[in-house]
């Protein structure tokens, strides 16, 4: 079933899919009152898209299977314990919410909704200060990151990070008594903290999580290996201490480019001498081979010919 849906950005960094056919004259950049899993919120329309709902659900199911069973399974791989621990933490904080769930637009926002949203934004800053004081009073080992009033003020959300599980039941009671509203404390990962604080990556540019402002993708060691990136924690970890978001940016392109290239370890004949492919660069289409007599030679992919099921490269050398 094909349906046109609206992509709406809300709560600073979340982007979701929303039904809009029951609302007249919805346009890009319109502010809308929306209903999400967490509550009533205000967001703005980014664009519209025709989607196949059956295909969307199928993709989400397959994605969950891959995340659960394959991508972060690095047992037996030649990977340091430090990187394995990094991946274990990444898996622990993985969020299995349905990323392709379609929500509902309640109405186009009016002046009252915009005014209420701005009031909530100011009150959230004061609420965060009060919550920090109460965290100290309750002697809890957690770090508050943000606070958020939902549009209808039915709930006040506090996000925090902590090294271990924290019993914050008494804190919730104290906050509920003070604000006279439903309170939710949500533990988030260090990637969310890095997004909130911001900064520059090792590339010298602003952090991807701040620039893209979308839901976090699942980043795996496999992505780094496909791009022939050195498996060094300094090279593949971001400021949050997790695998860098940018590992996913070119992963699909590398997989596509390497699809028709011979794999590392493939044997061939180079100028009548047995050799083996030791490395390859899918962008430049260059291959590094090592001959039987231990010579290292770089050749182009188009120099390889398939003769009787074997790869052969005959190149004139000086």
Coordinates of C-alpha atoms in Angstrom, one line a residue:
X1 CA 0.0 0.0 0.0
X2 CA 1.5 3.4 -1.1
X3 CA 0.8 6.4 1.2
X4 CA 2.1 9.9 1.2
X5 CA 3.6 10.8 4.6
X6 CA 5.2 13.9 6.1
X7 CA 8.6 14.0 7.7
X8 CA 8.4 16.1 10.8
X9 CA 11.3 17.3 13.0
X10 CA 10.4 17.7 16.7
X11 CA 12.1 18.0 20.1
X12 CA 15.3 19.4 18.5
X13 CA 16.7 16.2 17.0
X14 CA 14.0 13.7 16.4
X15 CA 12.6 13.1 12.9
X16 CA 9.5 11.0 12.4
X17 CA 6.9 9.9 9.8
X18 CA 3.4 11.3 10.2
X19 CA 0.0 10.9 8.6
X20 CA -1.3 14.2 7.1
X21 CA -4.0 13.3 4.6
X22 CA -6.7 14.2 7.1
X23 CA -5.3 17.7 7.5
X24 CA -5.9 20.3 4.7
X25 CA -3.2 22.4 3.2
X26 CA -0.2 21.1 5.1
X27 CA 3.0 22.6 3.7
X28 CA 6.8 22.3 4.2
X29 CA 7.9 24.4 7.2
X30 CA 4.4 24.4 8.8
X31 CA 4.4 24.0 12.5
X32 CA 2.1 21.1 13.6
X33 CA 0.8 19.6 16.8
X34 CA 1.7 15.9 16.7
X35 CA 1.1 12.8 18.7
X36 CA 4.2 10.6 19.4
X37 CA 4.9 7.6 21.6
X38 CA 5.9 10.0 24.4
X39 CA 3.1 12.5 24.2
X40 CA 1.8 15.6 22.5
X41 CA 4.5 17.7 20.9
X42 CA 5.2 20.5 18.4
X43 CA 7.2 19.9 15.2
X44 CA 7.8 21.4 11.8
X45 CA 7.3 19.7 8.4
X46 CA 10.6 19.0 6.6
X47 CA 9.3 17.3 3.4
X48 CA 6.8 14.8 2.1
X49 CA 7.4 11.3 0.7
X50 CA 5.4 8.4 -0.9
X51 CA 6.2 5.2 1.0
X52 CA 5.2 1.6 0.5
X53 CA 3.9 0.6 4.0
X54 CA 4.4 -3.1 3.4
X55 CA 8.0 -2.6 2.3
X56 CA 8.6 -0.2 5.2
X57 CA 7.5 -2.8 7.8
X58 CA 9.6 -5.5 6.1
X59 CA 12.7 -3.4 6.2
X60 CA 12.2 -2.6 9.9
X61 CA 11.9 -6.3 10.7
X62 CA 15.0 -7.2 8.7
X63 CA 17.0 -4.4 10.3
X64 CA 16.2 -5.6 13.8
X65 CA 17.2 -9.2 12.9
X66 CA 20.6 -7.9 11.6
X67 CA 21.2 -5.7 14.6
X68 CA 20.4 -8.5 17.0
X69 CA 22.2 -11.4 15.3
X70 CA 25.0 -10.3 13.0
X71 CA 26.6 -6.8 12.9
X72 CA 28.1 -6.6 16.3
X73 CA 29.1 -10.3 16.5
X74 CA 32.9 -10.1 16.5
X75 CA 33.7 -13.1 18.5
X76 CA 36.9 -14.7 17.1
X77 CA 37.8 -11.6 15.1
X78 CA 41.3 -10.1 15.4
X79 CA 40.0 -7.1 17.4
X80 CA 41.4 -5.7 20.6
X81 CA 39.6 -6.1 23.9
X82 CA 39.2 -2.3 24.1
X83 CA 37.2 -2.2 20.9
X84 CA 35.2 -5.3 21.9
X85 CA 34.2 -3.5 25.1
X86 CA 33.3 -0.4 23.1
X87 CA 31.0 -2.5 20.9
X88 CA 29.4 -4.2 23.9
X89 CA 28.5 -0.8 25.4
X90 CA 27.1 0.2 22.0
X91 CA 24.9 -2.9 22.0
X92 CA 23.8 -2.3 25.6
X93 CA 22.4 1.1 24.7
X94 CA 20.8 0.0 21.4
X95 CA 17.2 1.3 21.0
X96 CA 14.8 -1.1 19.3
X97 CA 11.9 1.3 18.8
X98 CA 10.3 1.0 15.5
X99 CA 12.1 3.7 13.5
X100 CA 9.6 3.5 10.7
X101 CA 6.4 3.8 12.8
X102 CA 4.0 6.3 11.3
X103 CA 2.4 8.7 13.9
X104 CA -0.5 11.1 13.6
X105 CA -0.7 14.9 13.0
X106 CA -3.4 16.3 15.3
X107 CA -3.6 19.8 13.7
X108 CA -1.7 22.7 12.3
X109 CA -0.3 24.7 15.1
X110 CA -1.9 28.1 15.9
X111 CA -0.6 31.1 17.8
X112 CA -1.7 29.6 21.1
X113 CA 0.3 26.5 20.5
X114 CA 3.4 28.5 19.5
X115 CA 3.1 30.6 22.6
X116 CA 2.6 27.6 24.9
X117 CA 5.7 25.9 23.3
X118 CA 7.8 29.0 24.1
X119 CA 6.6 29.1 27.6
X120 CA 7.4 25.4 28.1
X121 CA 10.9 26.0 26.7
X122 CA 11.6 28.7 29.3
X123 CA 10.0 26.6 32.1
X124 CA 12.1 23.6 31.1
X125 CA 15.3 25.5 31.9
X126 CA 14.1 26.4 35.4
X127 CA 12.9 22.8 35.9
X128 CA 16.4 21.5 35.0
X129 CA 18.0 23.7 37.7
X130 CA 15.5 22.5 40.3
X131 CA 16.0 18.9 39.4
X132 CA 19.8 19.2 39.7
X133 CA 19.4 20.5 43.2
X134 CA 17.1 17.6 44.1
X135 CA 19.6 15.1 42.6
X136 CA 22.2 16.5 45.0
X137 CA 19.9 16.3 47.9
X138 CA 19.1 12.7 47.2
X139 CA 22.8 11.9 46.7
X140 CA 22.3 10.2 43.3
X141 CA 25.2 9.4 41.0
X142 CA 23.7 10.7 37.7
X143 CA 24.3 13.6 35.3
X144 CA 21.2 15.5 34.1
X145 CA 21.4 16.3 30.4
X146 CA 18.1 18.0 29.5
X147 CA 14.5 18.6 30.5
X148 CA 11.4 18.9 28.3
X149 CA 7.8 19.9 28.9
X150 CA 5.3 18.3 26.5
X151 CA 3.0 20.7 24.7
X152 CA -0.1 19.9 26.8
X153 CA 2.1 19.9 29.9
X154 CA 0.8 16.4 30.7
X155 CA 4.4 15.2 31.4
X156 CA 7.8 16.6 32.2
X157 CA 10.7 14.6 30.9
X158 CA 14.3 14.6 32.3
X159 CA 17.1 12.8 30.5
X160 CA 20.3 11.8 32.3
X161 CA 23.3 9.6 31.9
X162 CA 24.8 7.3 34.6
X163 CA 27.5 4.6 34.7
X164 CA 25.2 2.1 36.4
X165 CA 21.5 1.7 37.1
X166 CA 20.1 4.3 39.5
X167 CA 17.2 3.9 41.9
X168 CA 15.5 7.3 41.4
X169 CA 12.0 6.4 42.7
X170 CA 12.3 8.8 45.6
X171 CA 13.5 11.6 43.3
X172 CA 10.5 11.1 41.0
X173 CA 8.2 11.4 44.0
X174 CA 9.9 14.5 45.1
X175 CA 9.7 16.1 41.6
X176 CA 6.1 15.1 41.2
X177 CA 5.2 16.7 44.5
X178 CA 7.0 19.9 43.5
X179 CA 5.8 20.3 39.9
X180 CA 2.4 18.7 40.3
X181 CA 2.8 16.9 37.0
X182 CA 3.7 13.4 35.7
X183 CA 7.5 13.0 35.8
X184 CA 9.6 10.7 33.6
X185 CA 13.3 10.2 34.2
X186 CA 15.0 8.6 31.1
X187 CA 18.5 7.2 31.1
X188 CA 20.2 7.9 27.8
X189 CA 23.5 7.0 26.2
X190 CA 26.8 8.9 25.9
X191 CA 26.0 9.5 22.2
X192 CA 23.0 11.6 23.2
X193 CA 25.3 13.5 25.7
X194 CA 27.8 14.3 22.9
X195 CA 25.0 15.5 20.7
X196 CA 23.7 17.8 23.5
X197 CA 27.2 19.3 24.3
X198 CA 28.6 19.4 20.7
X199 CA 32.1 19.9 19.6
X200 CA 34.5 19.0 16.7
X201 CA 35.5 15.5 15.5
X202 CA 39.0 14.4 14.5
X203 CA 38.2 15.6 11.0
X204 CA 38.0 19.2 12.3
X205 CA 34.3 19.6 11.5
X206 CA 31.3 19.8 13.8
X207 CA 30.1 16.4 15.2
X208 CA 27.9 14.5 12.8
X209 CA 25.3 13.9 15.5
X210 CA 24.9 17.7 15.9
X211 CA 24.8 18.4 12.1
X212 CA 22.4 15.7 11.0
X213 CA 20.1 15.9 14.0
X214 CA 18.3 12.6 13.3
X215 CA 18.0 9.3 15.0
X216 CA 21.2 7.5 15.7
X217 CA 22.1 4.7 13.3
X218 CA 23.6 1.4 14.5
X219 CA 27.4 1.6 13.9
X220 CA 29.4 -1.6 13.7
X221 CA 32.9 -2.8 13.5
X222 CA 32.0 -4.4 10.1
X223 CA 31.6 -0.8 8.7
X224 CA 35.2 0.1 9.6
X225 CA 36.5 -3.2 8.2
X226 CA 34.7 -2.7 4.9
X227 CA 36.4 0.7 4.5
X228 CA 39.8 -0.7 5.4
X229 CA 40.1 1.6 8.4
X230 CA 42.7 0.7 11.0
X231 CA 40.9 -0.9 14.0
X232 CA 42.4 1.5 16.5
X233 CA 40.2 3.1 19.1
X234 CA 41.7 6.5 18.5
X235 CA 40.8 6.2 14.8
X236 CA 37.3 4.9 15.0
X237 CA 35.8 6.3 18.2
X238 CA 34.1 9.7 18.6
X239 CA 34.1 12.1 21.5
X240 CA 31.4 10.0 23.1
X241 CA 33.7 7.0 23.2
X242 CA 31.5 5.0 20.9
X243 CA 32.1 4.1 17.2
X244 CA 32.0 7.2 15.0
X245 CA 28.7 8.0 13.3
X246 CA 30.5 8.9 10.1
X247 CA 31.5 5.2 9.7
X248 CA 28.0 4.7 8.3
X249 CA 28.1 7.6 5.8
X250 CA 30.1 5.8 3.1
X251 CA 29.6 2.2 4.1
X252 CA 26.9 1.4 1.4
X253 CA 29.1 3.1 -1.2
X254 CA 32.1 0.9 -0.3
X255 CA 30.0 -2.2 -0.3
X256 CA 28.7 -1.3 -3.8
X257 CA 32.2 -0.5 -5.2
X258 CA 33.7 -3.7 -3.7
X259 CA 31.0 -5.9 -5.1
X260 CA 32.7 -6.6 -8.4
X261 CA 36.3 -6.5 -7.0
X262 CA 38.3 -9.6 -6.1
X263 CA 38.6 -10.2 -2.3
X264 CA 41.8 -9.8 -0.3
X265 CA 43.6 -13.1 -0.2
X266 CA 42.6 -14.1 -3.7
X267 CA 45.4 -15.8 -5.6
X268 CA 46.5 -14.8 -9.1
X269 CA 49.3 -15.1 -11.6
X270 CA 51.4 -11.9 -12.2
X271 CA 53.8 -12.1 -15.1
X272 CA 53.8 -15.9 -14.8
X273 CA 54.7 -15.7 -11.0
X274 CA 52.2 -16.8 -8.4
X275 CA 50.9 -13.9 -6.3
X276 CA 48.2 -12.9 -3.8
X277 CA 46.0 -9.8 -3.3
X278 CA 47.0 -8.2 0.0
X279 CA 45.0 -5.0 -0.1
X280 CA 42.7 -3.1 -2.4
X281 CA 41.4 0.5 -2.7
X282 CA 37.8 0.5 -4.2
X283 CA 37.9 4.2 -4.8
X284 CA 41.0 4.3 -7.0
X285 CA 40.5 0.7 -8.2
X286 CA 44.1 0.0 -7.2
X287 CA 45.2 -3.5 -5.9
X288 CA 48.2 -4.3 -3.9
X289 CA 49.7 -7.7 -4.6
X290 CA 52.5 -9.7 -3.1
X291 CA 54.4 -12.1 -5.4
X292 CA 55.8 -15.4 -4.4
X293 CA 59.3 -13.8 -4.3
X294 CA 58.0 -11.2 -1.8
X295 CA 57.7 -8.3 -4.2
X296 CA 55.0 -5.7 -3.4
X297 CA 53.4 -4.4 -6.6
X298 CA 50.4 -2.1 -7.2
X299 CA 48.2 -2.7 -10.3
X300 CA 44.9 -1.4 -11.6
X301 CA 41.8 -3.6 -11.5
X302 CA 41.4 -3.5 -15.3
X303 CA 44.8 -5.1 -15.6
X304 CA 43.3 -8.3 -14.2
X305 CA 42.0 -10.9 -16.7
X306 CA 40.1 -14.0 -16.1
X307 CA 41.6 -17.0 -18.0
X308 CA 40.3 -20.5 -17.4
X309 CA 38.9 -19.5 -14.0
X310 CA 42.1 -18.0 -12.8
X311 CA 43.1 -14.3 -12.4
X312 CA 46.1 -13.3 -14.5
X313 CA 47.9 -10.0 -14.8
X314 CA 50.5 -9.5 -17.5
X315 CA 52.2 -6.1 -17.2
X316 CA 55.4 -4.9 -18.8
X317 CA 57.8 -3.7 -16.2
X318 CA 61.1 -1.9 -16.6

